[in-house]
CSV table of C-alpha atoms in Angstrom, one decimal:
chain,number,residue,atom,x,y,z
A,22,MET,CA,-25.6,-3.2,19.8
A,23,PRO,CA,-22.2,-1.4,20.2
A,24,GLN,CA,-22.5,2.4,20.1
A,25,PRO,CA,-20.3,4.7,18.1
A,26,ILE,CA,-17.6,6.6,19.9
A,27,THR,CA,-15.8,9.8,18.9
A,28,ASN,CA,-13.5,10.2,16.0
A,29,ALA,CA,-10.6,10.7,18.3
A,30,GLU,CA,-10.5,7.0,18.8
A,31,THR,CA,-9.8,6.4,15.2
A,32,ILE,CA,-7.3,9.2,15.1
A,33,SER,CA,-5.5,7.7,18.0
A,34,ARG,CA,-5.4,4.3,16.5
A,35,PHE,CA,-4.1,5.5,13.1
A,36,ASN,CA,-1.8,8.0,14.8
A,37,SER,CA,-2.9,10.5,12.2
A,38,THR,CA,-5.7,13.0,11.5
A,39,THR,CA,-6.0,11.7,7.9
A,40,ILE,CA,-5.8,8.4,5.9
A,41,VAL,CA,-5.6,7.8,2.2
A,42,CYS,CA,-8.4,6.1,0.4
A,43,LYS,CA,-7.1,2.8,-1.0
A,44,TYR,CA,-9.8,3.0,-3.7
A,45,CYS,CA,-9.2,6.5,-5.2
A,46,GLY,CA,-6.1,7.9,-3.5
A,47,VAL,CA,-7.9,10.9,-2.0
A,48,THR,CA,-6.9,12.0,1.5
A,49,ILE,CA,-9.7,11.6,4.0
A,50,PRO,CA,-9.8,13.8,7.2
A,51,LEU,CA,-10.5,12.0,10.4
A,52,ALA,CA,-10.8,15.0,12.6
A,53,GLY,CA,-13.7,17.4,13.2
A,54,ASN,CA,-17.4,16.9,12.6
A,55,ASN,CA,-17.0,14.1,10.1
A,56,ASN,CA,-20.1,11.9,9.5
A,57,HIS,CA,-18.0,9.7,7.2
A,58,VAL,CA,-16.0,8.2,10.1
A,59,SER,CA,-17.5,5.7,12.5
A,60,PHE,CA,-15.9,3.7,15.4
A,61,TYR,CA,-17.4,0.8,17.3
A,62,ASN,CA,-16.0,-0.9,20.3
A,63,SER,CA,-17.1,-4.4,21.5
A,64,ARG,CA,-16.7,-3.3,25.1
A,65,LYS,CA,-19.9,-1.3,24.7
A,66,GLY,CA,-22.1,-4.3,24.0
A,67,THR,CA,-22.2,-8.1,24.1
A,68,PHE,CA,-19.2,-10.0,22.8
A,69,ASP,CA,-21.0,-13.2,22.2
A,70,ASN,CA,-24.0,-15.0,23.5
A,71,SER,CA,-22.5,-15.8,27.0
A,72,ILE,CA,-19.8,-13.0,27.8
A,73,GLU,CA,-20.9,-9.5,28.7
A,74,LEU,CA,-18.1,-7.0,28.1
A,75,SER,CA,-18.3,-3.9,30.4
A,76,PHE,CA,-16.8,-0.4,29.7
A,77,GLY,CA,-16.1,2.0,32.5
A,78,SER,CA,-13.4,4.1,34.1
A,79,ASN,CA,-12.2,1.2,36.3
A,80,THR,CA,-13.0,-1.7,34.0
A,81,LYS,CA,-10.9,-2.6,30.9
A,82,THR,CA,-11.8,-6.0,29.7
A,83,PHE,CA,-9.5,-7.8,27.3
A,84,PRO,CA,-9.5,-8.8,24.6
A,85,TYR,CA,-11.9,-6.6,22.7
A,86,LEU,CA,-12.6,-5.6,19.2
A,87,GLU,CA,-12.5,-2.1,17.6
A,88,VAL,CA,-14.1,-1.7,14.1
A,89,HIS,CA,-13.3,1.5,12.2
A,90,PHE,CA,-15.4,2.6,9.2
A,91,VAL,CA,-14.2,5.3,7.0
A,92,GLU,CA,-16.3,6.4,4.0
A,93,CYS,CA,-14.6,8.3,1.2
A,94,ALA,CA,-16.7,11.4,0.2
A,95,THR,CA,-15.2,11.3,-3.2
A,96,CYS,CA,-15.6,7.7,-4.5
A,97,PHE,CA,-18.1,6.7,-1.7
A,98,GLU,CA,-16.2,3.5,-1.0
A,99,THR,CA,-16.0,2.4,2.7
A,100,THR,CA,-12.7,1.3,4.2
A,101,ILE,CA,-13.0,-1.1,7.2
A,102,PHE,CA,-10.4,-2.0,9.7
A,103,VAL,CA,-10.7,-4.3,12.7
A,104,TYR,CA,-8.3,-4.2,15.6
A,105,LEU,CA,-8.1,-7.0,18.2
A,106,VAL,CA,-6.8,-5.3,21.4
A,107,THR,CA,-5.3,-7.8,23.8
A,108,GLU,CA,-3.6,-5.7,26.5
A,109,LYS,CA,-4.0,-2.4,28.3
A,110,GLU,CA,-0.8,-1.1,26.8
A,111,GLY,CA,-2.5,-1.2,23.4
A,112,LYS,CA,-0.8,-4.3,21.9
A,113,ASN,CA,-3.1,-5.3,19.1
A,114,VAL,CA,-3.6,-7.1,15.8
A,115,LYS,CA,-4.9,-5.3,12.8
A,116,PHE,CA,-7.1,-7.0,10.2
A,117,ASN,CA,-7.9,-5.3,6.9
A,118,ILE,CA,-11.5,-6.1,6.1
A,119,LYS,CA,-12.1,-3.8,3.1
A,120,PRO,CA,-10.0,-3.6,1.1
A,121,VAL,CA,-8.0,-6.7,2.2
A,122,SER,CA,-4.6,-5.3,1.1
A,123,ASN,CA,-2.6,-2.3,2.2
A,124,ALA,CA,-1.2,-1.9,-1.3
A,125,SER,CA,-1.1,1.5,-2.7
A,126,ILE,CA,-3.3,2.7,-5.6
A,127,VAL,CA,-2.0,1.6,-9.0
A,128,PRO,CA,-3.3,3.7,-11.8
A,129,SER,CA,-4.6,2.0,-15.0
A,130,PHE,CA,-1.8,3.2,-17.1
A,131,VAL,CA,0.8,1.0,-15.2
A,132,PRO,CA,1.2,-2.4,-16.6
A,133,GLN,CA,-1.4,-4.7,-14.9
A,134,GLU,CA,0.5,-8.0,-14.7
A,135,PRO,CA,3.5,-6.8,-12.6
A,136,ALA,CA,1.0,-4.4,-10.7
A,137,GLN,CA,-1.1,-7.5,-9.7
A,138,ASP,CA,2.2,-9.2,-8.5
A,139,TYR,CA,2.9,-6.2,-6.3
A,140,TYR,CA,-0.7,-6.2,-5.0
A,141,GLU,CA,-0.4,-9.9,-4.1
A,142,ALA,CA,3.0,-9.4,-2.5
A,143,VAL,CA,1.6,-6.9,-0.1
A,144,LEU,CA,-1.5,-9.0,0.5
A,145,ILE,CA,0.5,-12.1,1.6
A,146,ALA,CA,3.4,-10.4,3.4
A,147,GLU,CA,2.2,-11.5,6.8
A,148,ALA,CA,1.0,-15.0,5.9
A,149,SER,CA,4.1,-15.8,3.7
A,150,PRO,CA,6.9,-13.3,3.6
A,151,ARG,CA,9.0,-15.6,1.4
A,152,ALA,CA,6.3,-16.0,-1.2
A,153,SER,CA,5.8,-12.1,-0.9
A,154,LEU,CA,9.5,-11.5,-1.7
A,155,THR,CA,9.2,-13.9,-4.8
A,156,LEU,CA,6.2,-11.9,-6.1
A,157,SER,CA,8.0,-8.6,-5.5
A,158,ARG,CA,11.0,-9.9,-7.5
A,159,ARG,CA,8.7,-11.0,-10.3
A,160,ALA,CA,7.1,-7.6,-10.3
A,161,LEU,CA,10.4,-5.9,-10.5
A,162,GLN,CA,11.4,-7.9,-13.6
A,163,GLY,CA,8.0,-7.3,-15.2
A,164,PHE,CA,8.4,-3.5,-14.8
A,165,ILE,CA,12.0,-3.5,-16.1
A,166,GLN,CA,10.9,-5.5,-19.2
A,167,ASP,CA,8.0,-3.2,-19.8
A,168,LYS,CA,9.9,0.1,-19.3
A,169,PHE,CA,13.0,-0.9,-21.1
A,170,PRO,CA,11.9,-3.2,-24.0
A,171,ASN,CA,15.2,-3.1,-25.6
A,172,ILE,CA,16.9,-4.8,-22.7
A,173,GLN,CA,17.3,-8.5,-23.5
A,174,LYS,CA,15.0,-10.6,-21.5
A,175,GLY,CA,16.2,-13.5,-19.4
A,176,ASN,CA,18.5,-12.9,-16.5
A,177,LEU,CA,17.3,-10.3,-14.0
A,178,TYR,CA,20.9,-9.8,-12.7
A,179,ASN,CA,22.0,-8.8,-16.2
A,180,GLU,CA,18.9,-6.8,-16.8
A,181,ILE,CA,19.5,-4.7,-13.7
A,182,ASN,CA,23.2,-4.2,-14.8
A,183,LEU,CA,22.0,-2.8,-18.1
A,184,LEU,CA,20.0,0.0,-16.4
A,185,ASP,CA,23.3,2.0,-15.8
A,186,ASN,CA,22.1,5.1,-17.7
A,187,ALA,CA,18.5,4.9,-16.5
A,188,VAL,CA,18.9,4.6,-12.7
A,189,THR,CA,21.2,6.0,-10.0
A,190,SER,CA,23.7,3.8,-8.2
A,191,PRO,CA,21.7,3.7,-4.9
A,192,VAL,CA,18.5,2.6,-6.9
A,193,LYS,CA,20.5,0.0,-8.8
A,194,MET,CA,21.9,-1.4,-5.5
A,195,ALA,CA,18.3,-1.6,-4.1
A,196,LEU,CA,17.1,-3.4,-7.2
A,197,HIS,CA,19.8,-6.0,-6.8
A,198,ALA,CA,18.9,-6.4,-3.1
A,199,LEU,CA,15.4,-7.1,-4.1
A,200,ARG,CA,16.5,-9.5,-6.8
A,201,ASP,CA,18.6,-11.2,-4.3
A,202,LEU,CA,15.9,-11.5,-1.6
A,203,GLY,CA,13.4,-12.7,-4.2
A,204,ASN,CA,15.6,-15.7,-5.0
A,205,ILE,CA,14.9,-17.2,-1.6
A,206,GLY,CA,11.6,-18.6,-3.1
A,207,ALA,CA,13.6,-20.8,-5.4
A,208,HIS,CA,16.6,-21.4,-3.1
A,209,PRO,CA,15.3,-21.4,0.6
A,210,LYS,CA,18.2,-23.4,1.9
A,211,ASP,CA,20.6,-20.6,1.1
A,212,ILE,CA,18.9,-18.3,3.8
A,213,ALA,CA,20.1,-18.8,7.3
A,214,GLU,CA,17.3,-16.8,9.1
A,215,ASN,CA,13.6,-16.6,8.6
A,216,VAL,CA,12.2,-13.7,6.6
A,217,THR,CA,10.0,-11.4,8.5
A,218,GLN,CA,6.8,-9.5,7.4
A,219,ASP,CA,8.5,-6.3,7.8
A,220,GLU,CA,11.3,-7.3,5.4
A,221,ALA,CA,8.8,-8.5,2.8
A,222,LEU,CA,7.0,-5.1,3.1
A,223,HIS,CA,10.3,-3.3,2.6
A,224,ALA,CA,10.7,-5.0,-0.7
A,225,THR,CA,7.2,-3.9,-1.8
A,226,LYS,CA,8.3,-0.3,-1.0
A,227,ILE,CA,10.9,-0.6,-3.8
A,228,ILE,CA,8.2,-1.7,-6.2
A,229,GLU,CA,6.1,1.4,-5.1
A,230,PHE,CA,9.1,3.5,-5.8
A,231,ILE,CA,9.4,2.1,-9.3
A,232,ILE,CA,5.6,2.7,-9.9
A,233,LYS,CA,6.0,6.3,-8.8
A,234,LYS,CA,9.2,7.2,-10.6
A,235,TRP,CA,8.8,5.3,-13.8
A,236,TYR,CA,5.1,5.7,-14.4
A,237,ILE,CA,3.1,8.1,-12.3
A,238,GLU,CA,5.6,10.9,-12.3
A,239,VAL,CA,6.3,10.5,-16.1
A,240,HIS,CA,2.5,10.4,-16.7
A,241,GLU,CA,2.1,13.6,-14.7
A,242,ASP,CA,4.9,15.4,-16.5
A,243,GLU,CA,3.5,14.3,-19.9
A,244,GLU,CA,0.1,15.7,-19.0
A,245,ALA,CA,1.6,18.9,-17.8
A,246,LEU,CA,3.6,19.3,-21.0
A,247,ALA,CA,0.5,18.5,-23.2
A,248,GLN,CA,-1.5,21.1,-21.2
A,249,ILE,CA,1.0,23.8,-21.9
A,250,VAL,CA,0.8,23.1,-25.7
A,251,SER,CA,-2.9,22.9,-25.5
A,252,ASP,CA,-3.0,26.4,-23.7
A,253,SER,CA,-0.8,27.9,-26.3
A,254,GLN,CA,-2.9,26.7,-29.2
A,255,ARG,CA,-6.0,27.9,-27.6
A,256,ILE,CA,-4.7,31.4,-27.0
A,257,ASN,CA,-2.8,31.8,-30.2
A,258,PRO,CA,-3.9,29.2,-32.8
A,259,ASN,CA,-1.5,30.7,-35.3
A,260,SER,CA,1.7,30.3,-33.0
A,261,ASN,CA,4.7,28.4,-34.4
A,262,LEU,CA,5.6,25.6,-31.9
A,263,GLY,CA,8.8,24.7,-33.8
A,264,GLU,CA,7.2,22.1,-36.2
């Protein structure tokens, strides 16, 4: 049975002293005396029925597995990552076990259909970057049509151009770039080079930007304004708020 090692191994692998829980969005500390973080290394035990993997100062057997368990003290969900380490220099492959996607938390007040397209775009970015880009494009159009219902539906190119008063020029350019990349799902022969996983994930970052700016920040502002009104009415029920 593999034995747990220190949290320093998890911090080293994540290159951070914290991670964000994918279930509730809370930041989880990895450092210190944290019983919610566990790390197991297959070099500490038996890899399978026939191969004994040793662990010592002069013996570094490859490949080996690292399994990281991080339990959130807020929602009590456990995030599990597995790394296949293949070389001494630390080259490795990361597998998300729970949850299976690296997608950011999408609150319930965000429209769920385009949010699901975003989630799936992140999920399949490695297996099929082209399909991921197509899903990101569909998520983009879904969010535009939800946020700006007065814009005539149909052509995404025209829909983006009608956002002149709603977005800055750099944002508009990025949206057109995502639209253009997403078209490769329907017109793959127009693309000279293969699409990479990183390029597909860059597209999902634009969707994350939209979710943050169009929904999360607006929701937070509305809550803050409502709280001010509530405070005023509690302190002075007879106050005139301009109505």
